Every structure is written in C-alpha cells, then in structure tokens.
PDB file of C-alpha atoms and ligand atoms in Angstrom:
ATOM      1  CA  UNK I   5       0.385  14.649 -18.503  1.00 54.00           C
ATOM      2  CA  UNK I   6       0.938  11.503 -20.835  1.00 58.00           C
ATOM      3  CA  UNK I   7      -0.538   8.374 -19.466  1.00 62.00           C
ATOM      4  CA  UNK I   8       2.365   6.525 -18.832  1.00 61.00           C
ATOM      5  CA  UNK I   9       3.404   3.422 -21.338  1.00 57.00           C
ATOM      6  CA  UNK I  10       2.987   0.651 -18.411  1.00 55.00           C
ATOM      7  CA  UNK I  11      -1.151   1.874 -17.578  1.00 55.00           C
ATOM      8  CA  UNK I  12      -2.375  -1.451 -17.036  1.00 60.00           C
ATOM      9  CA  UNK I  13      -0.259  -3.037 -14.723  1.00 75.00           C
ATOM     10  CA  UNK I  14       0.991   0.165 -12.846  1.00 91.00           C
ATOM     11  CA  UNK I  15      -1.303   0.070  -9.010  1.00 94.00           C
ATOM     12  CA  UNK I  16      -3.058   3.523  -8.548  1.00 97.00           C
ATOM     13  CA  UNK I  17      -3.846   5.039  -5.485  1.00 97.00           C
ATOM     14  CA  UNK I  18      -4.793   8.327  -4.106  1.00 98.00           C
ATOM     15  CA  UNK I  19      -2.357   9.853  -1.569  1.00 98.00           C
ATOM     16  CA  UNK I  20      -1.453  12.724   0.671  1.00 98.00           C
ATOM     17  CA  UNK I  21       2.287  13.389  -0.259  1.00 98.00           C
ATOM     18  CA  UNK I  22       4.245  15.111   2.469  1.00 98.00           C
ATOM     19  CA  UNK I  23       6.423  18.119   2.087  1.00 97.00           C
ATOM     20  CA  UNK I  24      10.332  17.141   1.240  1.00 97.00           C
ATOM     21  CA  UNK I  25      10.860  18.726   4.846  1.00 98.00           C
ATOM     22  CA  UNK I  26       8.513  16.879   6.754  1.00 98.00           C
ATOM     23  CA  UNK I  27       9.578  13.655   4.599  1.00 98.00           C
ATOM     24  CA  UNK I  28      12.907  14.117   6.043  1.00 98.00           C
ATOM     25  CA  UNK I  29      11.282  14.356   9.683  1.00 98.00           C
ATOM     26  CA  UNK I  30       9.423  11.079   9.476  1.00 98.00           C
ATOM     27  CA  UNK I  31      12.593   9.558   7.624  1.00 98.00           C
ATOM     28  CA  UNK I  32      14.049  11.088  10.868  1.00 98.00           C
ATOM     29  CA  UNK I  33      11.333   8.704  12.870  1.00 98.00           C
ATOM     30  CA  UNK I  34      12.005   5.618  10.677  1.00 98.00           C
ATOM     31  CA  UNK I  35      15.547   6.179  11.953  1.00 98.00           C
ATOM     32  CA  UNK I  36      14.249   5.779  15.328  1.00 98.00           C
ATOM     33  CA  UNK I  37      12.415   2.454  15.019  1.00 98.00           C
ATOM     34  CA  UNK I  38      14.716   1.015  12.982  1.00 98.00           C
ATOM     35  CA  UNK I  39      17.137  -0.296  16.013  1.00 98.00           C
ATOM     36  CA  UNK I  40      14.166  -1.579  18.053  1.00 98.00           C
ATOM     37  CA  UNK I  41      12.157  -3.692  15.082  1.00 98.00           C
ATOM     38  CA  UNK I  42      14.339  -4.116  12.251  1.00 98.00           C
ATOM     39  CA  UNK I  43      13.419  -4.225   8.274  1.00 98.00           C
ATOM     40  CA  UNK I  44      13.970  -1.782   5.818  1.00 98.00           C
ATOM     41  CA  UNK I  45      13.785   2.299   5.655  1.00 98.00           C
ATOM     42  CA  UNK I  46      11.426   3.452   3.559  1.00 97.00           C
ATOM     43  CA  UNK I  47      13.329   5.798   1.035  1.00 97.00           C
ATOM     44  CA  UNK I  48      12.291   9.538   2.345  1.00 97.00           C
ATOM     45  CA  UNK I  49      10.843  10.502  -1.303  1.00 96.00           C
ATOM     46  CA  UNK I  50       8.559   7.284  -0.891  1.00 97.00           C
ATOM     47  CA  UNK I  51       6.549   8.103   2.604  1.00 98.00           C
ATOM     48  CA  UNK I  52       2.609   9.214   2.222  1.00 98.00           C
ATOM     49  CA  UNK I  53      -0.626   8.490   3.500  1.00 98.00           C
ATOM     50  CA  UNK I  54      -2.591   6.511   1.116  1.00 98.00           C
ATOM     51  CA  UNK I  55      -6.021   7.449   1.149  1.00 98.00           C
ATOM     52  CA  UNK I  56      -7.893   4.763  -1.345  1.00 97.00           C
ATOM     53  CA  UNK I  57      -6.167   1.967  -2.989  1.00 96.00           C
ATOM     54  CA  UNK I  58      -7.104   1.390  -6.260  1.00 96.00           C
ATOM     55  CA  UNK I  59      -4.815  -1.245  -8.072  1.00 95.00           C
ATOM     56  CA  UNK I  60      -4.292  -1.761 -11.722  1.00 95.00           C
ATOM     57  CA  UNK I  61      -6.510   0.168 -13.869  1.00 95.00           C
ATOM     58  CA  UNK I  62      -6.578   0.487 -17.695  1.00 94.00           C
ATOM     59  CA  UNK I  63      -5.665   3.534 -19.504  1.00 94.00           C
ATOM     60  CA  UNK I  64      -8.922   4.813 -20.086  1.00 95.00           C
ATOM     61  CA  UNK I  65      -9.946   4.044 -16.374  1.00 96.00           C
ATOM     62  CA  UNK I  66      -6.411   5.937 -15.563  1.00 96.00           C
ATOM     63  CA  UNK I  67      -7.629   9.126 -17.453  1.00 97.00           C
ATOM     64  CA  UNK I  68     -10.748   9.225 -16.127  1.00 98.00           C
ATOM     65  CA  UNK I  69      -8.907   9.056 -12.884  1.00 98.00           C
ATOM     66  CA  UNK I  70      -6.901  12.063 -13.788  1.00 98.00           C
ATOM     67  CA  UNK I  71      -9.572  13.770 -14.876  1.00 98.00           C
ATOM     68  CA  UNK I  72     -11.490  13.706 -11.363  1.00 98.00           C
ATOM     69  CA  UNK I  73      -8.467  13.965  -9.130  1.00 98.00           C
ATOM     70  CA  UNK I  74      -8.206  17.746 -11.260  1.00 98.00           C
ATOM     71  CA  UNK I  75     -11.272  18.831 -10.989  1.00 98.00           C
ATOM     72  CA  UNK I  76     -11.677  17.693  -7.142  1.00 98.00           C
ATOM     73  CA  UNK I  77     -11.040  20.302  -4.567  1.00 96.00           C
ATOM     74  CA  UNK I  78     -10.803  19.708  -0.978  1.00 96.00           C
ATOM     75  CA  UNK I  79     -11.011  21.475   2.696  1.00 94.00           C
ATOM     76  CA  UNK I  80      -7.201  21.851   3.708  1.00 97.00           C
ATOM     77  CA  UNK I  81      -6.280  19.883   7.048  1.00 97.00           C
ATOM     78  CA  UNK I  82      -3.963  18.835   9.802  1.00 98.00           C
ATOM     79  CA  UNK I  83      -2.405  15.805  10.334  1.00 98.00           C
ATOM     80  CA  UNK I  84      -0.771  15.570  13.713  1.00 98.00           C
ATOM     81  CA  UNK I  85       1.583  12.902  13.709  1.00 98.00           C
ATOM     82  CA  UNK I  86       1.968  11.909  16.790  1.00 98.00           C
ATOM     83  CA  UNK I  87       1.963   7.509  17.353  1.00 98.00           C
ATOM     84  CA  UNK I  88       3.990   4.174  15.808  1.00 98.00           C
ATOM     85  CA  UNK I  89       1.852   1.386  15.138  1.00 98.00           C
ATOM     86  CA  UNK I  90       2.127  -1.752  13.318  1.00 98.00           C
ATOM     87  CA  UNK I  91       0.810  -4.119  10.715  1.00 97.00           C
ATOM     88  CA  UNK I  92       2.058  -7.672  12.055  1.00 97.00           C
ATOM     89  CA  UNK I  93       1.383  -9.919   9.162  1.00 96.00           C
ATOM     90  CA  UNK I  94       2.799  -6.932   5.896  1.00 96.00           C
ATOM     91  CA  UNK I  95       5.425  -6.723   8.760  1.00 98.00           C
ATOM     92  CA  UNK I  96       5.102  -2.609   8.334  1.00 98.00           C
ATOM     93  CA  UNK I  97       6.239  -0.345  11.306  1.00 98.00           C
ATOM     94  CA  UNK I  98       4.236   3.123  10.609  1.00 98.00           C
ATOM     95  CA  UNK I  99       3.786   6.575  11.978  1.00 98.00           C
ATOM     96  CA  UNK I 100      -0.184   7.920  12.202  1.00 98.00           C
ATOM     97  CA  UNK I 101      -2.073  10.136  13.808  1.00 98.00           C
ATOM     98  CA  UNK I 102      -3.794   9.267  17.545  1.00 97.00           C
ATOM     99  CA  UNK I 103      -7.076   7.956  17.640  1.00 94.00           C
ATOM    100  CA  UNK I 104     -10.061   8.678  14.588  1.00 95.00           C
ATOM    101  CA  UNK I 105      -8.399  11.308  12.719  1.00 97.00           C
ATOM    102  CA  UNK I 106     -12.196  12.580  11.245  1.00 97.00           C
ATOM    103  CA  UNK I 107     -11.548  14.499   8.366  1.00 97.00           C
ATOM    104  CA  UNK I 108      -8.808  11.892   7.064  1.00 97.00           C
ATOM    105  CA  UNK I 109     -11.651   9.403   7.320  1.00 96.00           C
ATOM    106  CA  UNK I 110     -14.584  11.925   5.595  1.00 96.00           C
ATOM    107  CA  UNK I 111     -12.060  12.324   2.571  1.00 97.00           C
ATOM    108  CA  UNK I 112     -11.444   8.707   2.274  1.00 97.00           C
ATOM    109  CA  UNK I 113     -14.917   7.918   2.563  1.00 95.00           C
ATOM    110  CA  UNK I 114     -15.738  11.383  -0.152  1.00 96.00           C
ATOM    111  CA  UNK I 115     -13.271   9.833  -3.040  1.00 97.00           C
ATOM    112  CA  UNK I 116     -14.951   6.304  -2.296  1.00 97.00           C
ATOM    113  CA  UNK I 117     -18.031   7.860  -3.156  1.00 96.00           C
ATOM    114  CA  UNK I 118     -17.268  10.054  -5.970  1.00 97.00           C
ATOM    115  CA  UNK I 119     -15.338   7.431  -7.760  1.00 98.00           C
ATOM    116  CA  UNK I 120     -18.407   4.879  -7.753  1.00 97.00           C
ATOM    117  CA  UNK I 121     -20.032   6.032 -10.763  1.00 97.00           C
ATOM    118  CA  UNK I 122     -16.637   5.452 -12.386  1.00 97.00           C
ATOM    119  CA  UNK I 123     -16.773   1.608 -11.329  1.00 96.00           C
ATOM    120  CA  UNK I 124     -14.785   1.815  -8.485  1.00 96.00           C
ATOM    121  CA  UNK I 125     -15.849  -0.216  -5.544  1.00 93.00           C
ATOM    122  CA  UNK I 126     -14.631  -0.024  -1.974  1.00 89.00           C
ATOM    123  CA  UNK I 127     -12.345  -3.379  -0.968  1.00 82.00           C
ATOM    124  CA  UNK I 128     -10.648  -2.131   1.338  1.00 74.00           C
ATOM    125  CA  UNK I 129     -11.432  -3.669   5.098  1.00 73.00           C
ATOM    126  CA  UNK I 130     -11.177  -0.779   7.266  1.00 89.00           C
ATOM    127  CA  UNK I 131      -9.205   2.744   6.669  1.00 95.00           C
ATOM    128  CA  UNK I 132      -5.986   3.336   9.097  1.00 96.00           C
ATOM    129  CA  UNK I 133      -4.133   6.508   8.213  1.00 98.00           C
ATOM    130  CA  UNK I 134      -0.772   5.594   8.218  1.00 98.00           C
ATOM    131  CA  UNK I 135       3.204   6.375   6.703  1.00 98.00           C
ATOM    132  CA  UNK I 136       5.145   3.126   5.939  1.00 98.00           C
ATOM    133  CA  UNK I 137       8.135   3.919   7.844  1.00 98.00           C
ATOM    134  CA  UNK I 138       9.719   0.122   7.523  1.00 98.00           C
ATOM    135  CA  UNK I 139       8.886  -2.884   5.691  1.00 97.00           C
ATOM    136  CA  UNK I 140      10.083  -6.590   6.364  1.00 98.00           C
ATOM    137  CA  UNK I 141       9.888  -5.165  10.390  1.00 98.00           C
ATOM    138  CA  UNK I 142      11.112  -7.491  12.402  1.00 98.00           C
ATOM    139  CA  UNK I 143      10.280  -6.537  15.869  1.00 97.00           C
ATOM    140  CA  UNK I 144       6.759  -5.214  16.412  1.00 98.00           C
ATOM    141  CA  UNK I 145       7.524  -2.743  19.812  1.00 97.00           C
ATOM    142  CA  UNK I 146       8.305   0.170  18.798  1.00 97.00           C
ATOM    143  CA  UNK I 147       9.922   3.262  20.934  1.00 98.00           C
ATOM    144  CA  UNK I 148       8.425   5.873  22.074  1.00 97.00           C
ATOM    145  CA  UNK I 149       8.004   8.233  19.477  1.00 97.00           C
ATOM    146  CA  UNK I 150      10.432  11.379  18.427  1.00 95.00           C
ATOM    147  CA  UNK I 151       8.265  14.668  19.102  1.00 93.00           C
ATOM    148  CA  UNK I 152       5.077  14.646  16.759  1.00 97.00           C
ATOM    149  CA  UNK I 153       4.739  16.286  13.499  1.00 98.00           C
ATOM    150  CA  UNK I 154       2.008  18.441  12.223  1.00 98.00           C
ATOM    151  CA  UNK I 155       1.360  17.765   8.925  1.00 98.00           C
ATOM    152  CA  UNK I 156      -1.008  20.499   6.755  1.00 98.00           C
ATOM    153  CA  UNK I 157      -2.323  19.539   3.412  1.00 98.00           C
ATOM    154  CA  UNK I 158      -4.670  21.042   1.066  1.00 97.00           C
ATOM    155  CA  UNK I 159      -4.576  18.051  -1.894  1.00 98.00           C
ATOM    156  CA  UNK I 160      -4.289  15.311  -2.428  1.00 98.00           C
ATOM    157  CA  UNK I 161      -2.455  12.861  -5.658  1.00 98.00           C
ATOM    158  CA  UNK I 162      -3.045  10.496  -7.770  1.00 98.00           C
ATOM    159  CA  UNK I 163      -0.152   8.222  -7.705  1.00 98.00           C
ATOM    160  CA  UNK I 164       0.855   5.446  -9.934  1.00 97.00           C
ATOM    161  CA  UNK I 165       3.096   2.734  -7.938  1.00 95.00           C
ATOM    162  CA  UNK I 166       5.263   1.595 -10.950  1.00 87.00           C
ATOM    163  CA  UNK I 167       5.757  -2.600 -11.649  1.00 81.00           C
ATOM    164  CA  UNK I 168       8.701  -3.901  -9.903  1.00 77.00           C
ATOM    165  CA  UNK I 169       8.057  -3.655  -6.183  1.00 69.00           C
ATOM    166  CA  UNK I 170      10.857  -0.893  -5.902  1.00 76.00           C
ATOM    167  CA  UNK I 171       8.644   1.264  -4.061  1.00 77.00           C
ATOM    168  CA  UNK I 172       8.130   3.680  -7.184  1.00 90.00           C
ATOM    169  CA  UNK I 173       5.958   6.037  -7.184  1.00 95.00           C
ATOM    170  CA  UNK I 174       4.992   8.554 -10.036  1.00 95.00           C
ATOM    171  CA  UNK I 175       2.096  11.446  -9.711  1.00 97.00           C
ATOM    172  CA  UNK I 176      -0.228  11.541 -12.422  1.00 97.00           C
ATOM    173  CA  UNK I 177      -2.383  14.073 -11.140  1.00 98.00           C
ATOM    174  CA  UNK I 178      -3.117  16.241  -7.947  1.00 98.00           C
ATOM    175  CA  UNK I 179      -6.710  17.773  -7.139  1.00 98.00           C
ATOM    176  CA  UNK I 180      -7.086  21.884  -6.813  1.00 93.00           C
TER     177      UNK I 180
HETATM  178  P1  2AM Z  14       1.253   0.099   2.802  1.00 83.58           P
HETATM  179  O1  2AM Z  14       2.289   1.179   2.828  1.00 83.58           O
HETATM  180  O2  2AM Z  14       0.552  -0.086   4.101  1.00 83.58           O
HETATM  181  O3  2AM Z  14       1.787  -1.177   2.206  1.00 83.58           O
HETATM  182  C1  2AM Z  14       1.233   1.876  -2.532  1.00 83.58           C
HETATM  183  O4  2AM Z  14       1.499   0.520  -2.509  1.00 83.58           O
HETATM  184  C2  2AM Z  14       0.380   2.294  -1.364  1.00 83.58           C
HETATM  185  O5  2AM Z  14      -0.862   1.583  -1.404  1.00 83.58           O
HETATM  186  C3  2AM Z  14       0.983   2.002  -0.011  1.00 83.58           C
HETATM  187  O6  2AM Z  14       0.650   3.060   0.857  1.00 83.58           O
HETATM  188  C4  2AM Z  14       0.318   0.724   0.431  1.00 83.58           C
HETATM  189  O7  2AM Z  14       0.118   0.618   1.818  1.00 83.58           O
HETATM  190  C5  2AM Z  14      -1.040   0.877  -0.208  1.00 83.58           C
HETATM  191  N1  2AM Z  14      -1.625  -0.417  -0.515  1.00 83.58           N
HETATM  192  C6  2AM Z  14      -1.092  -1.413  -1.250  1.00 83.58           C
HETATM  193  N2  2AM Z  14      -1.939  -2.447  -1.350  1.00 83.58           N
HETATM  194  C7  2AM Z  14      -3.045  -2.107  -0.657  1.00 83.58           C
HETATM  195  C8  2AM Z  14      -4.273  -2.741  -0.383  1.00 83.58           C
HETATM  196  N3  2AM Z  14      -4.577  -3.948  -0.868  1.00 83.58           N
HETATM  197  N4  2AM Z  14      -5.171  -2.088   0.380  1.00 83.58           N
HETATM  198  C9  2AM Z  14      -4.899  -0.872   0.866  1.00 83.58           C
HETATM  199  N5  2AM Z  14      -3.743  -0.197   0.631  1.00 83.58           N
HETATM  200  C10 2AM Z  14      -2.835  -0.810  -0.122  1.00 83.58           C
END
C-alpha cells in the first residue's frame, strides 16, 4: 500500500477496528447516551479501540510502521463490552470493557515494546480501553448501558487519522 501523500502530518495509531455489525451495535449505544449527555455521534465507520497513540510520523518512520504491524501476529481475544465511562475534560462519553481487561493491556504494553527499537517512546499516562461513542459530551451521567457486546478480534491496524479533525481514518496496514 502507497504511503499516503500527507505522511508527515497524518497522526498514527494502532487500533482494534470492530466488525461493520458490531459498529452498528455500539453506534446503537451512542444512540443511547446521546439524550442523557449530549455532544456529537461518533460516525459508526469511525468507532475502535486505540491501542498506542503514536502521532505524526515521517514517511520513512510510517513504513517502518507498516512493515512491523505485517509481520506482527497476535493471540485472538474477547472484548466484552459491557460499561459507559467518561473523559470529563476531552468531554468523550465511551463504551469499555469492566474492570482490567488483561490481555488488552499485555498487547498495549507488547507493541510499546516492540516499537522501541524503532524510536518510539511510551507518552501516554495510563492505558483505558475505550470506543469514543460522543465527543463535545455535555452531560457526564450516562444510562445504564444497552445489553453488552462481545467483541472477538484476532488483529489489530495501523491507522492513519487524516489532517482536518473530521474524524478520518485510513488503514495502512493490519498485523497477521
Ligand atoms: P479518543 O477517542 O479518546 O480521543 C485517533 O485520534 C485515536 O487516537 C482516538 O482513539 C483517540 O482517542 C486517540 N488519541 C488521540 N490523541 C491521543 C493521545 N494524546 N493519547 C492517547 N490517545 C490519543
């Protein structure tokens, strides 16, 4: 796959893309929260789990990038979708699993470390599995939830979120 033209100022970030039918169940549960705190639906071909968030990376970085995400393989899992939480100050109403979700955490911790050599270092505060559901939330008490999801995986992508702040997202590559 080309590298795309804007490489540079494109963010990159490694993600767990849901099925189009289970996108349209947890566009079902953005639906629900919507009436009780507000903000905007997350388009249903937009929802994932980011795993590691990389930010802008240059196109040699970016094929590098590409190159590991093919060649990594990982042990397929279940997500169990299951709670709403909140991020109060991004104003984000999300769905996630209950509790440590362990494996979630071992992968995000495994692409962490395998991407190290590459120059990558580990910013991010602390990892919370979580689907945007609604941004610019304006209420942060959310309803009970619609009946959980299970959500299997066996990959996971390398995604490019396109300049703009349109919520773009292009796949450059997905592991085995
Ligand atoms: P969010 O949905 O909680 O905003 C593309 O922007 C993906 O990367 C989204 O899942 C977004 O999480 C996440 N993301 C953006 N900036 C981030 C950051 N600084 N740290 C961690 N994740 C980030």
């Amino acid at each position: 796959m080309a590298i795309p033209s804007y490489a540079g100022s494109a963010r990159l970030f490694f993600a767990l893309w849901p099925s189009a039918a289970l996108a349209g169940q947890l566009a079902a549960w953005a639906r629900h929260a919507q009436p009780y705190c507000g903000g905007r639906i997350m388009r249903a071909d937009t929802l994932h789990i980011t795993l590691a968030f990389l930010g802008p990376a240059s196109p040699a970085r970016t094929r590098q990038l590409i190159d590991y995400t093919r060649q990594s393989r990982i042990a397929p899992g279940e997500i169990r979708i299951a709670r709403y939480g909140s991020f109060k100050r991004p104003r984000i109403i999300w769905a996630g699993p209950e509790g440590r979700h362990e494996a979630l955490a071992a992968l995000h911790e495994q692409i962490w470390r395998d991407i190290a050599p590459l120059g990558w270092i580990q910013e991010e505060p602390d990892f919370t599995p979580h689907v945007t559901l609604l941004r610019k939330a304006s209420g942060f008490e959310p309803p009970d939830p619609p009946g959980a999801l299970d959500w299997p995986y066996a990959h996971f992508c390398l995604m490019a979120s396109e300049p703009g702040g349109q919520s773009r997202y292009r796949e450059l590559a997905r592991s085995r």
